Short mmCIF file of C-alpha atoms and ligand atoms in Angstrom, two decimals:
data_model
loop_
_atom_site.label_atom_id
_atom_site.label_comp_id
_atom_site.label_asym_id
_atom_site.label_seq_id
_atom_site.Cartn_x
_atom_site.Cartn_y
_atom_site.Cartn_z
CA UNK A 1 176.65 69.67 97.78
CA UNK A 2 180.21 69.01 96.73
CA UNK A 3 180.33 69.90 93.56
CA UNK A 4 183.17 69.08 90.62
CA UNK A 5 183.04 71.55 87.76
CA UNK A 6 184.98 70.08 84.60
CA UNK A 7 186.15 73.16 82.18
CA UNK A 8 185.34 75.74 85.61
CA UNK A 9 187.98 78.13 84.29
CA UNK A 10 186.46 78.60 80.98
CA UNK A 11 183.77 81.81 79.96
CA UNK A 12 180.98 79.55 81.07
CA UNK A 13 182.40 77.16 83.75
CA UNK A 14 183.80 79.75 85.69
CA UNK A 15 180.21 81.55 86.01
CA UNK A 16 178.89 78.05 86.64
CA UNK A 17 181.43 77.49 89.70
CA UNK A 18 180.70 81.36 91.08
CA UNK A 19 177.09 80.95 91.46
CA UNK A 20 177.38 77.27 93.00
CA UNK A 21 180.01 79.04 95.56
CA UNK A 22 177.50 81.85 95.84
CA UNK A 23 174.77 79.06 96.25
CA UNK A 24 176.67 77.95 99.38
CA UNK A 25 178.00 74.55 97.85
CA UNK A 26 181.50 73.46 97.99
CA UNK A 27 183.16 73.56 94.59
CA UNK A 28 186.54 72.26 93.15
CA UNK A 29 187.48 72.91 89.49
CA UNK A 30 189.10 70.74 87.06
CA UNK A 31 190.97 72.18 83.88
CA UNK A 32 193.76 71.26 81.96
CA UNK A 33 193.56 75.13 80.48
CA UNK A 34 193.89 74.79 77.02
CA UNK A 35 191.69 77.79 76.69
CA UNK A 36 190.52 78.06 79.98
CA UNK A 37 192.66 81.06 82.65
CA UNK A 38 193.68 80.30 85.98
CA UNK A 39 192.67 83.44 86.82
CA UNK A 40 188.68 82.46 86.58
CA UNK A 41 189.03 79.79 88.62
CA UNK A 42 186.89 81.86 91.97
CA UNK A 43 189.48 81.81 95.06
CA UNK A 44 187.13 79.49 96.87
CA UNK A 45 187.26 76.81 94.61
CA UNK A 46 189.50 73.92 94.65
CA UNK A 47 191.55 74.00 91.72
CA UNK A 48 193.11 70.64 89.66
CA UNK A 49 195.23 71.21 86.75
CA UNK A 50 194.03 67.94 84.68
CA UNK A 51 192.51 66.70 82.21
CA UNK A 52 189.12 65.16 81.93
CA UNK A 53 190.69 62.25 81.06
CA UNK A 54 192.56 62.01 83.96
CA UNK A 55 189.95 62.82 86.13
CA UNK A 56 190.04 59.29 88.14
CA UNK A 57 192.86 60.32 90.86
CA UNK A 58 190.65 63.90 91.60
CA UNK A 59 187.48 61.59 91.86
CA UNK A 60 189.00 59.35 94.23
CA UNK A 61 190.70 62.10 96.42
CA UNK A 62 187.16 63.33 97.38
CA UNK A 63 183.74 62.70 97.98
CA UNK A 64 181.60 64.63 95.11
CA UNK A 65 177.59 64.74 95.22
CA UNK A 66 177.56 65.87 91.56
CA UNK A 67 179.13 66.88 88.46
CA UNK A 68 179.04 69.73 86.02
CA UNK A 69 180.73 68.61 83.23
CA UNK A 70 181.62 71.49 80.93
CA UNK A 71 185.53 70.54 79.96
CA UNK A 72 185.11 70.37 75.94
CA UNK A 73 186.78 71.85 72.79
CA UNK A 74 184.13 74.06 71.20
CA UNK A 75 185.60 75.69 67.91
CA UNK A 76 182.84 74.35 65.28
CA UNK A 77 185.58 75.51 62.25
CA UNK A 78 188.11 73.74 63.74
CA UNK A 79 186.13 70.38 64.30
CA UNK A 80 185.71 70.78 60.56
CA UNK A 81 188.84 70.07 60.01
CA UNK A 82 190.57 67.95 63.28
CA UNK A 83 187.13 66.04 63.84
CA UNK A 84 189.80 63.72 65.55
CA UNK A 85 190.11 66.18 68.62
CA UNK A 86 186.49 66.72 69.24
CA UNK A 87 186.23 62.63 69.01
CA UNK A 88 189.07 62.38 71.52
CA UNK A 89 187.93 65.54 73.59
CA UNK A 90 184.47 65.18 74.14
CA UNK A 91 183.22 62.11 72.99
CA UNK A 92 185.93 59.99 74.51
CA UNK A 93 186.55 62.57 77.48
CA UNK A 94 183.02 62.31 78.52
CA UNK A 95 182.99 58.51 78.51
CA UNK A 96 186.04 58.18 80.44
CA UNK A 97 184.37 60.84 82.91
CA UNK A 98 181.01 58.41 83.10
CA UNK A 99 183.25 55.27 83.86
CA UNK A 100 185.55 57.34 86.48
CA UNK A 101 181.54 58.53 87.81
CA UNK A 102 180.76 54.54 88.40
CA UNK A 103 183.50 53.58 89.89
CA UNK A 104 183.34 56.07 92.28
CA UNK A 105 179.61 55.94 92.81
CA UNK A 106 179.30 59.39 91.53
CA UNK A 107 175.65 59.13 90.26
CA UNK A 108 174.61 62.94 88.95
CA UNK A 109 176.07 65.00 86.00
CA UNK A 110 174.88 67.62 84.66
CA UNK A 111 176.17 68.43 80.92
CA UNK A 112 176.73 71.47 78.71
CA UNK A 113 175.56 70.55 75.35
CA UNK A 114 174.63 72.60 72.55
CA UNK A 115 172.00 74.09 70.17
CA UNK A 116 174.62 72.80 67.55
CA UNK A 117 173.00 69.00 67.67
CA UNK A 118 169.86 70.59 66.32
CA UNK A 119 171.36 71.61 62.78
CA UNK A 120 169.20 73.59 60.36
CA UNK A 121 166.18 73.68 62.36
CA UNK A 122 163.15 72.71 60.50
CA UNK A 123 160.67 75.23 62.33
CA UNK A 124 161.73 77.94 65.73
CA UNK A 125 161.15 78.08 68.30
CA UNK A 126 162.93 74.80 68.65
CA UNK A 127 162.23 72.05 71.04
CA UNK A 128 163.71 69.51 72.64
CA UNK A 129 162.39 66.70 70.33
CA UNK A 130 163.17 68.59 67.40
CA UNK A 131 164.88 65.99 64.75
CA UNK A 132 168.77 66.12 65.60
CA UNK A 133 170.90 66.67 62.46
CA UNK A 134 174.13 67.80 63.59
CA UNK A 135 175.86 70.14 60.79
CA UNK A 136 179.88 69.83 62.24
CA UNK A 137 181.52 67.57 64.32
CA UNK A 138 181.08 69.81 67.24
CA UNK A 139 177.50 69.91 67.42
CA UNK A 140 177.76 65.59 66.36
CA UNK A 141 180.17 65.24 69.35
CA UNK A 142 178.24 67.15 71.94
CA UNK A 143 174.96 64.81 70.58
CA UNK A 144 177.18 61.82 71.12
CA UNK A 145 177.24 62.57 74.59
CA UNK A 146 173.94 63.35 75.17
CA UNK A 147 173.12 59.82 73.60
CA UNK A 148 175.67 58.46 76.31
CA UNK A 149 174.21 59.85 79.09
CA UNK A 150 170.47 58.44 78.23
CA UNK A 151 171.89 55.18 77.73
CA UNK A 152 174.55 55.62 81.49
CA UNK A 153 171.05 56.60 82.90
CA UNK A 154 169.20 53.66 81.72
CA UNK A 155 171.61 51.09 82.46
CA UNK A 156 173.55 52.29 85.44
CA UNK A 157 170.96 54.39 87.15
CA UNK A 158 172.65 58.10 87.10
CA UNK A 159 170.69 61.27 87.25
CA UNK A 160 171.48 63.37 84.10
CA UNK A 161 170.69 66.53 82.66
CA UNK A 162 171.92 68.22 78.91
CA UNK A 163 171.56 71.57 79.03
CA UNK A 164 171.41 72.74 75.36
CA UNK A 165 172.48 76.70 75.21
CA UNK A 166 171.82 78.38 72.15
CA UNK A 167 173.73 81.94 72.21
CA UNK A 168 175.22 82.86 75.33
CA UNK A 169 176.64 86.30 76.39
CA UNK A 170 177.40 88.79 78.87
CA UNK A 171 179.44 88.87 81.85
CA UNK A 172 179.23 87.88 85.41
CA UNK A 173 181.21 89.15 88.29
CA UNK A 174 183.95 90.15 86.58
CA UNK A 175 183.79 86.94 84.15
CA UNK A 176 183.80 86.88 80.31
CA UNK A 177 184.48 86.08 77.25
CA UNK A 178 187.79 85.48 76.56
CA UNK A 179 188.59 82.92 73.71
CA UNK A 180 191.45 82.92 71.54
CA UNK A 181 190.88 82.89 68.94
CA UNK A 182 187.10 84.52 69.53
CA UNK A 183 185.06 83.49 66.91
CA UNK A 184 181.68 84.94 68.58
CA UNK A 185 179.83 87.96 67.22
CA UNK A 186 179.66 90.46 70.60
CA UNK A 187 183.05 90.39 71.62
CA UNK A 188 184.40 90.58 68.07
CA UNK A 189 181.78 93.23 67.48
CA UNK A 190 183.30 95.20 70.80
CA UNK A 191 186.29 94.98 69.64
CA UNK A 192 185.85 96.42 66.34
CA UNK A 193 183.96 99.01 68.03
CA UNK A 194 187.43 99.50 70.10
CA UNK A 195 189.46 99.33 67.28
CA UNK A 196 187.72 101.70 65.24
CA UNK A 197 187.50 98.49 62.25
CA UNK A 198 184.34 97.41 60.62
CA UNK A 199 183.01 94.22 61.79
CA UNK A 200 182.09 91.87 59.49
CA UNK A 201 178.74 90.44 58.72
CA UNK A 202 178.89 86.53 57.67
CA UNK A 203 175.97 86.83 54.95
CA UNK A 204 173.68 89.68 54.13
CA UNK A 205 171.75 87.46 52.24
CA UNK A 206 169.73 85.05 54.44
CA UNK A 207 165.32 84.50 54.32
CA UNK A 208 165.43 86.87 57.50
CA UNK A 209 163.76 90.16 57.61
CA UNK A 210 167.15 91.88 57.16
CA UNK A 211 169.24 89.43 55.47
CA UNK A 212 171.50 88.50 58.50
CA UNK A 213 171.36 85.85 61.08
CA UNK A 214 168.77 85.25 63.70
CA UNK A 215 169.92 83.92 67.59
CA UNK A 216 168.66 83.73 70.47
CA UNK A 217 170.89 85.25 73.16
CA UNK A 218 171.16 84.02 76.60
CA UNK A 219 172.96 85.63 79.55
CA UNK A 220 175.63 84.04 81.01
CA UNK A 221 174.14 84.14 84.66
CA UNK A 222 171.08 82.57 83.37
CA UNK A 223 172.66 79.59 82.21
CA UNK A 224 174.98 79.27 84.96
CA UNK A 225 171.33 79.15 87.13
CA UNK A 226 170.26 76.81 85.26
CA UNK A 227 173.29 74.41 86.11
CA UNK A 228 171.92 74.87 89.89
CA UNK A 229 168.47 74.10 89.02
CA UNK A 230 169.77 71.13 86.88
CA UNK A 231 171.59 69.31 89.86
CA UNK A 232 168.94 69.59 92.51
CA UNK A 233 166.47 68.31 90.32
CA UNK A 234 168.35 65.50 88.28
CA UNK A 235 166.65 61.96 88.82
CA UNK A 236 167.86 58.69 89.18
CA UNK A 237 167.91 56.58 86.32
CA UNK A 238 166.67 59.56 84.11
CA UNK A 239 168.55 61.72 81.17
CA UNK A 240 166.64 64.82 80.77
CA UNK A 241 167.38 67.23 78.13
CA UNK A 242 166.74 70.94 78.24
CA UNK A 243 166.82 73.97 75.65
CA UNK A 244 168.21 77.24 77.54
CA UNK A 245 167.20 80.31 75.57
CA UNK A 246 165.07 83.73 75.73
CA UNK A 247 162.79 82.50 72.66
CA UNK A 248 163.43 85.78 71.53
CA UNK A 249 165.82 86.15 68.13
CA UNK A 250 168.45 88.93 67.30
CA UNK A 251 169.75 89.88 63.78
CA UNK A 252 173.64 90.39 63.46
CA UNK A 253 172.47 93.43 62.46
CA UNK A 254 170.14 94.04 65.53
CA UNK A 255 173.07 92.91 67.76
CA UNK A 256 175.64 95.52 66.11
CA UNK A 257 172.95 98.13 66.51
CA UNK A 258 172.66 97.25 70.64
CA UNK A 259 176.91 97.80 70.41
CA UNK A 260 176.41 101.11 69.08
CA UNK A 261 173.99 102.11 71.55
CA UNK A 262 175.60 100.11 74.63
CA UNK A 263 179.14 101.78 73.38
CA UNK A 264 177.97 105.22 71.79
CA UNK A 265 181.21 104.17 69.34
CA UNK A 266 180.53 104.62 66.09
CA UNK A 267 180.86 101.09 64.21
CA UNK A 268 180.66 100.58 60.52
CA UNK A 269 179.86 97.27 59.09
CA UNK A 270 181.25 95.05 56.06
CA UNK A 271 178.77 92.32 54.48
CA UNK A 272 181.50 89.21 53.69
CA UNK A 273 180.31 85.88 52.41
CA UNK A 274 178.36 83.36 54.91
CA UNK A 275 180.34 81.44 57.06
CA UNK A 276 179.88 77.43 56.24
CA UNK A 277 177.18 75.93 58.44
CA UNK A 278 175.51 79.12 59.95
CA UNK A 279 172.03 78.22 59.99
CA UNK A 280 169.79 81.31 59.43
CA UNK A 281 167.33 81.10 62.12
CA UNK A 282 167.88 79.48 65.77
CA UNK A 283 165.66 80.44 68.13
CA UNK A 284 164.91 78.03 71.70
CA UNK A 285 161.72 77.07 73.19
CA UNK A 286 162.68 76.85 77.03
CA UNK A 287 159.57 75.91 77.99
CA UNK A 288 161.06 72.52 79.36
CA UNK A 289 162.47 74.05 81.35
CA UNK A 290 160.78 76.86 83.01
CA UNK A 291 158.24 74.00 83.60
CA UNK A 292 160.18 71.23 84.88
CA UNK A 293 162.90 73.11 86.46
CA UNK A 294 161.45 76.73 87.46
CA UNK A 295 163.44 78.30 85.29
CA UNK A 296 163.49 81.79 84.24
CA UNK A 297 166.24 83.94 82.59
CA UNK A 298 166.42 86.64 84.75
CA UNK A 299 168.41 89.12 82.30
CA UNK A 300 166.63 88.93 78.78
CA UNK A 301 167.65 91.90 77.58
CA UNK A 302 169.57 92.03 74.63
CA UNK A 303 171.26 95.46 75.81
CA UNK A 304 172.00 94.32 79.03
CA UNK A 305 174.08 91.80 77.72
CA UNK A 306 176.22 93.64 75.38
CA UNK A 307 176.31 96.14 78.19
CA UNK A 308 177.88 93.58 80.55
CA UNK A 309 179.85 92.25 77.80
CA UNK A 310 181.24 95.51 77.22
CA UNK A 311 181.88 96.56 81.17
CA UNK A 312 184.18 93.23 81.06
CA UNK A 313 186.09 94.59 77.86
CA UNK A 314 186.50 97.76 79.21
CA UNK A 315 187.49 96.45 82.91
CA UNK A 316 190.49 93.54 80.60
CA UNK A 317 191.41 97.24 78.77
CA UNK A 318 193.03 98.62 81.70
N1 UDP B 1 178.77 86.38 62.98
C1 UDP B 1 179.07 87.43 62.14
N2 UDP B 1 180.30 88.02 62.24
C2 UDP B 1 181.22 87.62 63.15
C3 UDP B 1 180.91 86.56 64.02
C4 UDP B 1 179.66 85.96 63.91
O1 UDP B 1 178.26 87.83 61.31
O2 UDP B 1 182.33 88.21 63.18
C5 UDP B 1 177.44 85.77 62.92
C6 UDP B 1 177.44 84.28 62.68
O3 UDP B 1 177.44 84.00 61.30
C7 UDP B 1 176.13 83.86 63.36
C8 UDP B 1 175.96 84.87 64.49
O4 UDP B 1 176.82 85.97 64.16
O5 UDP B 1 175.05 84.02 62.48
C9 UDP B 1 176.38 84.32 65.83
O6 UDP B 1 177.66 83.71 65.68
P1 UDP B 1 178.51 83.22 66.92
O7 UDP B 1 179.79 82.68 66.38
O8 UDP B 1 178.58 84.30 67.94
O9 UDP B 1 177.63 82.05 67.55
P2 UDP B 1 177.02 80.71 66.90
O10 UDP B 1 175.60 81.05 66.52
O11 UDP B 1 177.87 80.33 65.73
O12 UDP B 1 177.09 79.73 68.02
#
C-alpha cells in the first residue's frame, strides 16, 4: 500500500512509518515539526514539511491507499489552558484531512486517539463502550474526532479505525521519546535517574494499593503493529474503535522501581501534590482487538520497556 503517515516524525509516528517500511509498503510522511525531528523521519520515507491543514497539494501529488493520521498537539496541561489550539489542531485539522480524503477518493484512515476520551473510568479494565467523559480538552478533542470519523463512515463510506492507546513506552529502532517539554513519567524518571534528582510522584495519596497511580503500559512497537493490522482490516462504510493496552496496571511507584532495576542508578523519590485530572486507575481491555484484529502485544513487559526506553537515553547521551 501507499501509505501517508500525518505526525510520522513524532515518538509514535515515526515507529508507525518504520514498521509500515519494514512491512514492505511505500510510506511518505507529513509534519509541520512543531515537536516532531526531521531526524525520525526513516530515510525511505517521503518526507513533506506541512501541515495537516495543508495537506490537499501532498494528497493530490500522489496516489495514497490509506492514511495514518497521527499529526495532533497532545499536551493535556496545555489544552487546559489554549483549548483554542487543540480545537484548531485536531478537531479542525482532522476535518480538513477527511474533506482533502473525499476529494481525492482517499477512503481509509486509521486514527490515533486516546485513553484520554474515557475520563475517570467507572470500572478497569476499560472497554470500548465504556461511557466517554472526557476530563481536558485533549482527551474532548481526540473524542471529537472519533465522533467524525463514525459519522465520515456512515455518510461517505470510508473505512476507519481509532486506535485508543493508553500508556505507551519504549523505543524502537533507535526511536523514542523525545518531547519538549516531556511531561511523561519514564523518560522524566530516566532522567532523574541521570541526573542524580529525585523524581517526583504526582500524589501519594490515591485508593491504589500504594497510593500512586495505576497505567497500563504499552510498547511502542506494539502499537505501531497495531496501525498495520488497523489498515488491512478497516471496512468500508465502518468506524471501528479499538483499546490498545497490556490489561496489566503499573504503580508510579512500580514503574520507578523497574528504573532502578533497568538502570542499577540509585533514584530517590519526592511525593508532590496530584497533578489536576490524573485519574487513579486506567487500565485497557484489548480484547477488541486481539479478536477482531489478531492482535497481540508482543513486548508486555514492563522492564523491557524501561529497558528500551533507557538504551534510547543512553544512545541521545552520547
Ligand atoms: N507522573 C508522576 N510524575 C511525573 C510524571 C507523571 O507521578 O513526573 C504520573 C502521572 O500523574 C500519571 C502517571 O505518572 O499518574 C503517568 O503519567 P504520564 O504523563 O506518563 O501519562 P498519562 O497517564 O498522563 O497519559
Amino acid at each position: 500500500m501507499k501509505v501517508l503517515v500525518t505526525g510520522g516524525a513524532g515518538y509514535i509516528g515515526s515507529v508507525v512509518a518504520t514498521r509500515l517500511l519494514e512491512a514492505g509498503h511505500e510510506v511518505t510522511v507529513i509534519d509541520d515539526l512543531s515537536t516532531g525531528h526531521r531526524d525520525a523521519v526513516p530515510d525511505d520515507a517521503q518526507f513533506v514539511l506541512d501541515k495537516v491543514q495543508q495537506v490537499s497539494s501532498t494528497l493530490g501529488r500522489r496516489a495514497f491507499d490509506g492514511v495514518v493520521h497521527l499529526a495532533a498537539s497532545s499536551l493535556v496541561a496545555e489544552s487546559i489552558t489554549d483549548p483554542q489550539k487543540y480545537e484548531t489542531n485536531n478537531v479542525a485539522g482532522t476535518r480538513h484531512l477527511l474533506e482533502a480524503l473525499r476529494t481525492t477518493g482517499i477512503s481509509r484512515i486509521v486514527f490515533s486517539s486516546s485513553a484520554a476520551v474515557y475520563g475517570e473510568p467507572s470500572w478497569v479494565p476499560i472497554e470500548e463502550d465504556a461511557p466517554t467523559v472526557p476530563l481536558n480538552p485533549y482527551g474532548a478533542s481526540k473524542l471529537a474526532v472519533d465522533q467524525m470519523l463514525d459519522e465520515e463512515a456512515s455518510r461517505h463510506g470510508i473505512a476507519a479505525v481509532s486506535l485508543r492507546y493508553f500508556n505507551v513506552a519504549g523505543s524502537y529502532a533507535s526511536l523514542g521519546e523525545r518531547h519538549d517539554p516531556e511531561t511523561h513519567l519514564i523518560p522524566l524518571t530516566l532522567r532523574a535517574a541521570l541526573d542524580g534528582r529525585p523524581v517526583d510522584i504526582f500524589g501519594g495519596d490515591y485508593p491504589t494499593p500504594d497510593g500512586t497511580c495505576i497505567r497500563d503500559y504499552i510498547h511502542v512497537a506494539d502499537i505501531a503493529d497495531a496501525h498495520l493490522l488497523a489498515l488491512g482490516a478497516a471496512s468500508p462504510g465502518t468506524w471501528r474503535v479499538y483499546n490498545l493496552g497490556n490489561g496489566e496496571g503499573f504503580s508510579v511507584r512500580q514503574v520507578i522501581a523497574a528504573a532502578r532495576r533497568v538502570t542499577g542508578l540509585q533514584l530517590t523519590e519526592r511525593v508532590t501534590a496530584r497533578r489536576a485530572g490524573d485519574p487513579a486507575v486506567l487500565v485497557a481491555s484489548s480484547e477488541r482487538a486481539r479478536r477482531d484484529l489478531d492482535w497481540a502485544p508482543r513486548r508486555p513487559e514492563l522492564d523491557e520497556m524501561v529497558d528500551d526506553a533507557w538504551n534510547f537515553v543512553q544512545r541521545r547521551q552520547r
